[in-house]
PDB file of C-alpha atoms in Angstrom:
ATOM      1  CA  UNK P   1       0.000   0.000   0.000  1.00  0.00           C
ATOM      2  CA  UNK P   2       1.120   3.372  -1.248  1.00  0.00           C
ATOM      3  CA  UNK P   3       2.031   5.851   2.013  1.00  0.00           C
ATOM      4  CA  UNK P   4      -0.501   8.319  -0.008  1.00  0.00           C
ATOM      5  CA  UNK P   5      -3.401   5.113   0.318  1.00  0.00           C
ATOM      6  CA  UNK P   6      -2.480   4.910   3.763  1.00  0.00           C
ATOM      7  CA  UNK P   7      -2.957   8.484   4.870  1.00  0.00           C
ATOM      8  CA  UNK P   8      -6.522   7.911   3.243  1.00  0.00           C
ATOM      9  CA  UNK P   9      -5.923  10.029  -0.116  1.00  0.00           C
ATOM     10  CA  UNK P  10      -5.572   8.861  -3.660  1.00  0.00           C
ATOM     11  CA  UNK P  11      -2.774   7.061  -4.995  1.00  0.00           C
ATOM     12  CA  UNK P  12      -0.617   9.094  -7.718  1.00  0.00           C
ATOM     13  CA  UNK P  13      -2.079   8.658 -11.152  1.00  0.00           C
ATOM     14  CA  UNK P  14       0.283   7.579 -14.139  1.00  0.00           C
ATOM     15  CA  UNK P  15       1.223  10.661 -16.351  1.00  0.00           C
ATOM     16  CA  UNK P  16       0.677  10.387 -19.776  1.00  0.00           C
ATOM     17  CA  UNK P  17       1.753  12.972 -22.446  1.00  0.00           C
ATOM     18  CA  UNK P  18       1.538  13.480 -25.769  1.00  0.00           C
ATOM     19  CA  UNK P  19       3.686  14.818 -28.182  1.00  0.00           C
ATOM     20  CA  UNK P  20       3.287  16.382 -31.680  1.00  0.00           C
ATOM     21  CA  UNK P  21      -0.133  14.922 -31.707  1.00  0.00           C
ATOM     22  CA  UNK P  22      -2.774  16.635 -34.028  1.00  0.00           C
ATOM     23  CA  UNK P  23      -4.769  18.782 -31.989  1.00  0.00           C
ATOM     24  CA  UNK P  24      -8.137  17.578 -33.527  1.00  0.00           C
ATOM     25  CA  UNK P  25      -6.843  13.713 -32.313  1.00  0.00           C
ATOM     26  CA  UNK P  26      -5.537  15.267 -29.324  1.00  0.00           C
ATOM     27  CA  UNK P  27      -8.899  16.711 -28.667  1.00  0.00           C
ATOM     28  CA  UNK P  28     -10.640  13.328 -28.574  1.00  0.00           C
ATOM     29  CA  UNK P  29      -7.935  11.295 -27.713  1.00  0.00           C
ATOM     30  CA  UNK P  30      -7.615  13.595 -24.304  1.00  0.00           C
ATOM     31  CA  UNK P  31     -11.149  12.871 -23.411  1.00  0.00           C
ATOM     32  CA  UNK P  32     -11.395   9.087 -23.149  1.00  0.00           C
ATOM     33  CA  UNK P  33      -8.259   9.244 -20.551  1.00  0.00           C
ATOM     34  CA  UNK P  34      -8.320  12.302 -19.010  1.00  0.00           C
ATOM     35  CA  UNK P  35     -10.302  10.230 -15.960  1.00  0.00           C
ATOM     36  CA  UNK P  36      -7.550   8.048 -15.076  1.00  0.00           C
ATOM     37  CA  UNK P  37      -4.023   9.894 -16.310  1.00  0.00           C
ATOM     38  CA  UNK P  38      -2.795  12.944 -15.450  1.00  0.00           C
ATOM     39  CA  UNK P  39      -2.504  13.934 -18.880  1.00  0.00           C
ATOM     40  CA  UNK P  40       0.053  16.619 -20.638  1.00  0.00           C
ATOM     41  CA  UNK P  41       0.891  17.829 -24.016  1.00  0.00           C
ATOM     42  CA  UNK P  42       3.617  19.557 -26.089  1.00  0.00           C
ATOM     43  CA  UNK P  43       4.493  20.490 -29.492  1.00  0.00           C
ATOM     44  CA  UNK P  44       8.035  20.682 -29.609  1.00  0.00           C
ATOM     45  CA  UNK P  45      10.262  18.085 -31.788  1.00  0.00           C
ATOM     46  CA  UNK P  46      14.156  17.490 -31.824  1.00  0.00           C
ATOM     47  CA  UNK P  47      16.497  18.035 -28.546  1.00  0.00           C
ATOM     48  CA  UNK P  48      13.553  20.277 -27.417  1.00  0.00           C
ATOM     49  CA  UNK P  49      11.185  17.394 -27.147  1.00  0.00           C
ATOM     50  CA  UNK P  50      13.746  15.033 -25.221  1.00  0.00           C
ATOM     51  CA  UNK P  51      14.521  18.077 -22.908  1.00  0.00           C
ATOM     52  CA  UNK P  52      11.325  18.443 -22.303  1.00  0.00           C
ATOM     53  CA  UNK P  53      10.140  14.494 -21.894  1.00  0.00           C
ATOM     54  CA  UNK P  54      13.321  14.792 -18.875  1.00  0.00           C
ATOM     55  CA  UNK P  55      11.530  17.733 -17.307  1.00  0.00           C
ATOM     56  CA  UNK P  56       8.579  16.640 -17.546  1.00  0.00           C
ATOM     57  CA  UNK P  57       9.168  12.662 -16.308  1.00  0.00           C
ATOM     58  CA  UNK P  58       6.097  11.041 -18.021  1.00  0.00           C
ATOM     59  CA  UNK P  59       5.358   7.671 -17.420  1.00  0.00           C
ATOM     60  CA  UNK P  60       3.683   7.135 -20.778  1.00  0.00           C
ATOM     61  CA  UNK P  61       4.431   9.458 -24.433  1.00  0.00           C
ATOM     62  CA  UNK P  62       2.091   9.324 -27.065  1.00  0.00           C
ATOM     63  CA  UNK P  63       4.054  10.206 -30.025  1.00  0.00           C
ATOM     64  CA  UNK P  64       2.695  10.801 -33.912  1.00  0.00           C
ATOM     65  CA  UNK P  65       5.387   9.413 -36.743  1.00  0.00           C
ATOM     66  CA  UNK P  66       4.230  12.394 -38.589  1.00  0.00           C
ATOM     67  CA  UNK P  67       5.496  14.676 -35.845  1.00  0.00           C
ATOM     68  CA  UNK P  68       8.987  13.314 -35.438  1.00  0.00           C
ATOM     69  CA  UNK P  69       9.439  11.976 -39.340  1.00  0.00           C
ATOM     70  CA  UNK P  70      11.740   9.330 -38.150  1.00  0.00           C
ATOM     71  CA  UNK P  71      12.553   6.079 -35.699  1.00  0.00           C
ATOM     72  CA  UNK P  72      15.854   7.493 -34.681  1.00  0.00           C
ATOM     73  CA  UNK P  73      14.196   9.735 -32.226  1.00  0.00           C
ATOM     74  CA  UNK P  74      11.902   7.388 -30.496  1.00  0.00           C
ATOM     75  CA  UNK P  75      14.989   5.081 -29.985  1.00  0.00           C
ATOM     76  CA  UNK P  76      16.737   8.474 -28.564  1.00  0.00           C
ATOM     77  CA  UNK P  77      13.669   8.900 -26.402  1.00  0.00           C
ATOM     78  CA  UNK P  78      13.542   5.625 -24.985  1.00  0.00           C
ATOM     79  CA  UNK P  79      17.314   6.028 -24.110  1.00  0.00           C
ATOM     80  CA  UNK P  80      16.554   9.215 -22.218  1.00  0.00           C
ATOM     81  CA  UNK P  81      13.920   7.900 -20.104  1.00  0.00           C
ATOM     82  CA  UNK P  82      14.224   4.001 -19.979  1.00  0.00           C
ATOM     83  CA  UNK P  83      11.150   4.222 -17.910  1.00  0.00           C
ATOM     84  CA  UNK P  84       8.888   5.910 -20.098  1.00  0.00           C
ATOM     85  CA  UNK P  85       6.852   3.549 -22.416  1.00  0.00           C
ATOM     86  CA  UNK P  86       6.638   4.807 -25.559  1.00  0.00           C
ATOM     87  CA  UNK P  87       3.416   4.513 -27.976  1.00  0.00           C
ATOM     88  CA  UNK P  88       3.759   5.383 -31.291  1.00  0.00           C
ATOM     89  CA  UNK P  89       0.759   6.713 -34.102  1.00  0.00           C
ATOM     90  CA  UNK P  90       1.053   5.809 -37.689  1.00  0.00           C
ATOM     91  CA  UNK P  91      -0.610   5.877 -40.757  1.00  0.00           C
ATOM     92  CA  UNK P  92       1.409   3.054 -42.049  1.00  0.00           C
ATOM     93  CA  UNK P  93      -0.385  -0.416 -42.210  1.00  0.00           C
ATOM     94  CA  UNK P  94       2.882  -2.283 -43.058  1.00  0.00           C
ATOM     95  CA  UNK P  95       3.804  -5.755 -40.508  1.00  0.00           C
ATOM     96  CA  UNK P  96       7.431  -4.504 -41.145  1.00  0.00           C
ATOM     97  CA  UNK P  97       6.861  -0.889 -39.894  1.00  0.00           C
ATOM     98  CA  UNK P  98       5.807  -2.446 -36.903  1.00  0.00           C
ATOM     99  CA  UNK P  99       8.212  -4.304 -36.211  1.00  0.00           C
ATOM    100  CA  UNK P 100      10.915  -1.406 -36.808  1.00  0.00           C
ATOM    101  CA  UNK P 101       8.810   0.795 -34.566  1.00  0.00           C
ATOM    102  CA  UNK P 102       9.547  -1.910 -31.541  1.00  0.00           C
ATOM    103  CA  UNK P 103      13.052  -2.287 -32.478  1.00  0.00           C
ATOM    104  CA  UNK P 104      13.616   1.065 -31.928  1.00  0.00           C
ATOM    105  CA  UNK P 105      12.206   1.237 -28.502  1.00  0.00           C
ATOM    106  CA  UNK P 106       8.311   1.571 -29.033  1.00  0.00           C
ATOM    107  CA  UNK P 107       5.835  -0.305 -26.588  1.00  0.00           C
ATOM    108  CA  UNK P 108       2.818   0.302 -28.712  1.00  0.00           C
ATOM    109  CA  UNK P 109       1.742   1.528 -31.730  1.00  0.00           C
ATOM    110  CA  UNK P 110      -2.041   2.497 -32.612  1.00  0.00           C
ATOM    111  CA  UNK P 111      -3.481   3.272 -36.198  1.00  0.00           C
ATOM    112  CA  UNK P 112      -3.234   7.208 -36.267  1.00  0.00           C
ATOM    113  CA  UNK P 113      -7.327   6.977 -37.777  1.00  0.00           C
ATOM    114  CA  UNK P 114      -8.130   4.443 -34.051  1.00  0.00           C
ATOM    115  CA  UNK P 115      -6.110   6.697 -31.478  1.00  0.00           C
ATOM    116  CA  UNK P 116      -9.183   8.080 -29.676  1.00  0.00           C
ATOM    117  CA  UNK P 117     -11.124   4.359 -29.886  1.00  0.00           C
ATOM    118  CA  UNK P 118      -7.938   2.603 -28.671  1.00  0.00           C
ATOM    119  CA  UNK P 119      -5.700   4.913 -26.703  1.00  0.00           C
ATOM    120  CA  UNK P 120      -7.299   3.643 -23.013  1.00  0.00           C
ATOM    121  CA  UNK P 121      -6.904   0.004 -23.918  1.00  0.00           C
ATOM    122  CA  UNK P 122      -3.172   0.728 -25.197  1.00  0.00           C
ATOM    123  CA  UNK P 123      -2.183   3.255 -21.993  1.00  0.00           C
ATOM    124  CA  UNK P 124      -3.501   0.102 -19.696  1.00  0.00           C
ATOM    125  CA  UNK P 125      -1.912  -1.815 -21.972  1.00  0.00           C
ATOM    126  CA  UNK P 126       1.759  -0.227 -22.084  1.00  0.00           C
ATOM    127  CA  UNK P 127       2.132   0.612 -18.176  1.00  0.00           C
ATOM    128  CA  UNK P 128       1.152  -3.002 -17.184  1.00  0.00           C
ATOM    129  CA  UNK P 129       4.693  -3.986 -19.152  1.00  0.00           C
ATOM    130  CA  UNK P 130       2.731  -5.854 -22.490  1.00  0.00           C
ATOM    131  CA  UNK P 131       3.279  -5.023 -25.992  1.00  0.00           C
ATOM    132  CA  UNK P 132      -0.061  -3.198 -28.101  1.00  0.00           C
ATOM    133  CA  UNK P 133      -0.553  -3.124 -31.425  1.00  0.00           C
ATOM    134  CA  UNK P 134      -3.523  -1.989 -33.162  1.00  0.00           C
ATOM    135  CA  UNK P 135      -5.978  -4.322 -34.054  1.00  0.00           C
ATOM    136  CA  UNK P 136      -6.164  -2.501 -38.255  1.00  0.00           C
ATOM    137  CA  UNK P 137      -2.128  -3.034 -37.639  1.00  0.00           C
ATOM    138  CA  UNK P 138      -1.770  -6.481 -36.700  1.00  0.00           C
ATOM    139  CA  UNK P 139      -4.805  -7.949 -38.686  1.00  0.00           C
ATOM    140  CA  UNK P 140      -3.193  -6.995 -42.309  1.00  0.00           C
ATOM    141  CA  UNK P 141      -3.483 -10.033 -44.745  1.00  0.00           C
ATOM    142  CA  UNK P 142      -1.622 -10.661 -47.699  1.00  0.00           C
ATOM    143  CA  UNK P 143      -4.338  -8.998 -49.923  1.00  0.00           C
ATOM    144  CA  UNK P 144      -4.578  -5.804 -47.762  1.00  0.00           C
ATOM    145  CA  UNK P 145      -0.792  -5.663 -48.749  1.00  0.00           C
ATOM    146  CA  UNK P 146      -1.035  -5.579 -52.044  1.00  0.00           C
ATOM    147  CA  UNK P 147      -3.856  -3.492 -51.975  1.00  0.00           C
ATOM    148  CA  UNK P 148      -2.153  -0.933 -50.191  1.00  0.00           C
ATOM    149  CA  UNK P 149       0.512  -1.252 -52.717  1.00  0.00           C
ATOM    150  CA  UNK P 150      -1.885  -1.094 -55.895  1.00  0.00           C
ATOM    151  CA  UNK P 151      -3.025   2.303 -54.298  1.00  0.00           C
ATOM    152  CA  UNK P 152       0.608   3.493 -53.945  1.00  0.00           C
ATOM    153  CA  UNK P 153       1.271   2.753 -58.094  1.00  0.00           C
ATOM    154  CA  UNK P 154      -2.004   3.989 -59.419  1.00  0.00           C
ATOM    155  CA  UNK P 155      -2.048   6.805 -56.483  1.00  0.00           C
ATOM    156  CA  UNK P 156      -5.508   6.091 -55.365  1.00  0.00           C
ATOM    157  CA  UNK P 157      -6.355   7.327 -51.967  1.00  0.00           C
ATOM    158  CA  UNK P 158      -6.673   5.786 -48.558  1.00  0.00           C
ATOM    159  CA  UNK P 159      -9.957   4.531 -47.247  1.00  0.00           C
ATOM    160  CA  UNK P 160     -10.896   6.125 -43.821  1.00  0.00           C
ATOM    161  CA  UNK P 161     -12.606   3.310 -41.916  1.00  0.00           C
ATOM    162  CA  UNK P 162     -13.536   5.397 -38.512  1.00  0.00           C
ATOM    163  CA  UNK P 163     -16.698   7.179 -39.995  1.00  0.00           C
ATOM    164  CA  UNK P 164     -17.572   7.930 -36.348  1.00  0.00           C
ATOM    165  CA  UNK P 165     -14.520  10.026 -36.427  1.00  0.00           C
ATOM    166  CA  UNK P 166     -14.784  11.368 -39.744  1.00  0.00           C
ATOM    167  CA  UNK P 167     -18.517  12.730 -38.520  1.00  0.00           C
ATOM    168  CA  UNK P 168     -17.048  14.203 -35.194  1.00  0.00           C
ATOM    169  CA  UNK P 169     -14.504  16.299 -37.279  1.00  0.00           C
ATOM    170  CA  UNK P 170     -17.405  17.201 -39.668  1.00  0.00           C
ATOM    171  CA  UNK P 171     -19.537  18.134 -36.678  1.00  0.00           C
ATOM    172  CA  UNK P 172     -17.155  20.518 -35.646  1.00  0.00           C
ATOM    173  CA  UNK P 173     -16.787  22.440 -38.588  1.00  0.00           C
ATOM    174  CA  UNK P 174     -13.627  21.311 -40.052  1.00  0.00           C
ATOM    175  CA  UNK P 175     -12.779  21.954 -43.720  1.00  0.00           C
ATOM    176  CA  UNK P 176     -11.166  19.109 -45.751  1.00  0.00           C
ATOM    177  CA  UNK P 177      -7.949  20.355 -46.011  1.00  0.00           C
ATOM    178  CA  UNK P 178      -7.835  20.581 -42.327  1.00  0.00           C
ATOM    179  CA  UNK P 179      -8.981  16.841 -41.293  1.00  0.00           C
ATOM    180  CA  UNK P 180      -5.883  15.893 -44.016  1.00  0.00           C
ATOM    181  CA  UNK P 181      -3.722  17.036 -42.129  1.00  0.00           C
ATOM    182  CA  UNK P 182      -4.915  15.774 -39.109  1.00  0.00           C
ATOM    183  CA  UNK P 183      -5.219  12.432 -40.235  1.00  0.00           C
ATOM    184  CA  UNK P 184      -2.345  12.319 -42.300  1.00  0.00           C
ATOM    185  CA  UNK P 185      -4.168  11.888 -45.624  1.00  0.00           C
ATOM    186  CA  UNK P 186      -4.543  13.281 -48.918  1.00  0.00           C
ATOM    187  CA  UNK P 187      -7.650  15.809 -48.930  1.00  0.00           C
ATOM    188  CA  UNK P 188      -9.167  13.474 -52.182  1.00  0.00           C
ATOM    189  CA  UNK P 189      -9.222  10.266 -49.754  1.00  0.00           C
ATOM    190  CA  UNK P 190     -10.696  12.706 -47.361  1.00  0.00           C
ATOM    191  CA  UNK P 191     -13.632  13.759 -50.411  1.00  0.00           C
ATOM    192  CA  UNK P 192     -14.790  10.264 -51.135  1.00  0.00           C
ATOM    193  CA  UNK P 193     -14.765   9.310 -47.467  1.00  0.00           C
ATOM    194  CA  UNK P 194     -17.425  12.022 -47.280  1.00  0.00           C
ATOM    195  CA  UNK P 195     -19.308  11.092 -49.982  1.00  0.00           C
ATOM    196  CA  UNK P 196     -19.087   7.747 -48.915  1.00  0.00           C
ATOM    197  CA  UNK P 197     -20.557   8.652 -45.279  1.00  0.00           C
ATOM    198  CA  UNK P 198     -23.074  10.562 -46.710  1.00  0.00           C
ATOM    199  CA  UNK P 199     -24.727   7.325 -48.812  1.00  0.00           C
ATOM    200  CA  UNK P 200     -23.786   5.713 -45.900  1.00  0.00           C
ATOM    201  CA  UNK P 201     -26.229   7.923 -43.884  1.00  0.00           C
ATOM    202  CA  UNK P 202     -28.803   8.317 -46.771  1.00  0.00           C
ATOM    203  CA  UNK P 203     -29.073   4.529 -46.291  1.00  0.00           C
ATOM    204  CA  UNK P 204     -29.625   4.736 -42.949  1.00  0.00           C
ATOM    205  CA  UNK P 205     -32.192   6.520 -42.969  1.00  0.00           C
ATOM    206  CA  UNK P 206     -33.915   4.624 -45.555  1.00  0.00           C
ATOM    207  CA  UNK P 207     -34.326   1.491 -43.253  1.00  0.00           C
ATOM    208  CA  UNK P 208     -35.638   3.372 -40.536  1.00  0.00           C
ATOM    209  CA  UNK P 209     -37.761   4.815 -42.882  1.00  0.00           C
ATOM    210  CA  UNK P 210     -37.687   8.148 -41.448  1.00  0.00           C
ATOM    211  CA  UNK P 211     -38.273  11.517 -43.765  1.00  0.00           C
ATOM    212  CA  UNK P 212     -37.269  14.948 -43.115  1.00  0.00           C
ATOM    213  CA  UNK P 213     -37.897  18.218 -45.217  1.00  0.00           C
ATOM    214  CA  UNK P 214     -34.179  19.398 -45.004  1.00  0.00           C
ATOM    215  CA  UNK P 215     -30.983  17.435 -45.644  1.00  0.00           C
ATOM    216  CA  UNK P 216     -29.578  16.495 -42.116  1.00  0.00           C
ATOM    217  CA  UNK P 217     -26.875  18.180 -40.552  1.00  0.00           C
ATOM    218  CA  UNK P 218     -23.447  16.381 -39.492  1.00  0.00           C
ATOM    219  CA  UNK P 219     -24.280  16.429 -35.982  1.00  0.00           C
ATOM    220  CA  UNK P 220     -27.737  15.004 -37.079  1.00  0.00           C
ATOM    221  CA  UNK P 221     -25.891  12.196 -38.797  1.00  0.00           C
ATOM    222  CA  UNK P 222     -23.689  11.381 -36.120  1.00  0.00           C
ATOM    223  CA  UNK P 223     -26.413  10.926 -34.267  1.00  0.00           C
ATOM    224  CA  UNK P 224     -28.199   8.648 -37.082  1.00  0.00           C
ATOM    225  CA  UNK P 225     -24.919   6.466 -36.969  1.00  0.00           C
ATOM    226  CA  UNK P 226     -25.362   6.293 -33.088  1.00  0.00           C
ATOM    227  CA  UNK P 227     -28.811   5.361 -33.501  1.00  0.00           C
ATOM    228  CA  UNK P 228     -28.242   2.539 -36.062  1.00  0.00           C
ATOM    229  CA  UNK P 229     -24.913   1.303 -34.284  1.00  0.00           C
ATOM    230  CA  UNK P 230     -26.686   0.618 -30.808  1.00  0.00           C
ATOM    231  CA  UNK P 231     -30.308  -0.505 -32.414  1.00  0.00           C
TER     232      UNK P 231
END
């Protein structure tokens, strides 16, 4: 028993912080763990973001590939503070990025589009001493792979899976160009994810034969989804 249990008050919480993470994914992401981490965040990259993960002790860092731009500095990390496990965010769906990302001193790594959905399980995860991997990571078959390599030569876009997601950034007013960035993602796989949701929604409203003299707004929608996800 902790001498803080004993004297009758709460037991330190775990601090968690996240670095170069999207705002818009921080947002969310900050939300589903807010209750049980002390949670931080900072922007900086480079020697600035290893000064500050000293200063700042963490237990856990949450730490977006797109931020850093490179494996070296997670391994740098994880030599600064041996403690600290490391989760990393990626775009990639690749078993081989993966496995580099653990080489280099990762404990987990989450698919950047699931890092609000999964980011509790990983956290509890990661500070119990197990490995996490995403489940959109770990599940890739053979024909995702070449899939994902047929879009690469013909340059089609990504599909964004997480319409849940896609609807929460729509709900809040974000232009296309912005929820690219955030996600990582060209702003045409961004477009036909849209139009996509939208039949998607259209649909949905079919079967529950409902009618409505105006076109729905987002938040309406997201709603809709709700509706048909827990019916």
């Amino acid at each position: 028993m902790s001498p803080a249990s004993r004297n009758g008050q709460s037991p330190a919480r775990d601090r968690v912080l996240f670095a170069g993470v999207h705002p818009l994914i921080l947002e969310d992401s900050r939300t589903q763990v807010e209750a049980f981490y002390e949670v931080d965040s900072v922007s900086q990259a480079g020697d600035e973001l290893v000064l500050e993960l000293e200063r700042r002790a963490p237990d856990a860092l949450v730490l977006d590939l797109l931020h850093v731009s490179s494996l070296r500095m997670v391994s740098r990390l994880g030599r600064s503070r041996p403690s600290c496990r490391i989760i990393v965010l990626t775009g990639l769906r690749n078993g081989t990025a993966n496995d580099m990302a653990f080489t280099a001193g990762a404990s987990g790594i989450i698919y950047r589009l699931h890092a609000s959905l999964e980011i509790r399980v990983a956290l509890a995860a990661v500070l119990a001493g197990r490995r996490y991997v995403s489940p959109a990571l770990s599940v890739v078959t053979n024909k995702e792979e070449r899939e994902v390599k047929a879009r690469r030569r013909d340059r089609s876009p990504t599909p964004i899976h997480n319409h849940r997601f896609l609807l929460r950034l729509l709900e809040k007013g974000c232009s296309v160009p912005t929820i690219a960035e955030a996600l990582g993602l060209s702003t045409e796989a961004v477009r036909r994810a849209i139009a996509n949701l939208t039949i998607r929604v259209a649909t949905t409203d079919a079967r529950r034969r409902t009618t409505r003299s105006k076109p729905q707004t987002w938040a309406a929608q997201l709603r809709a989804l709700r509706a048909d996800r827990d019916s």
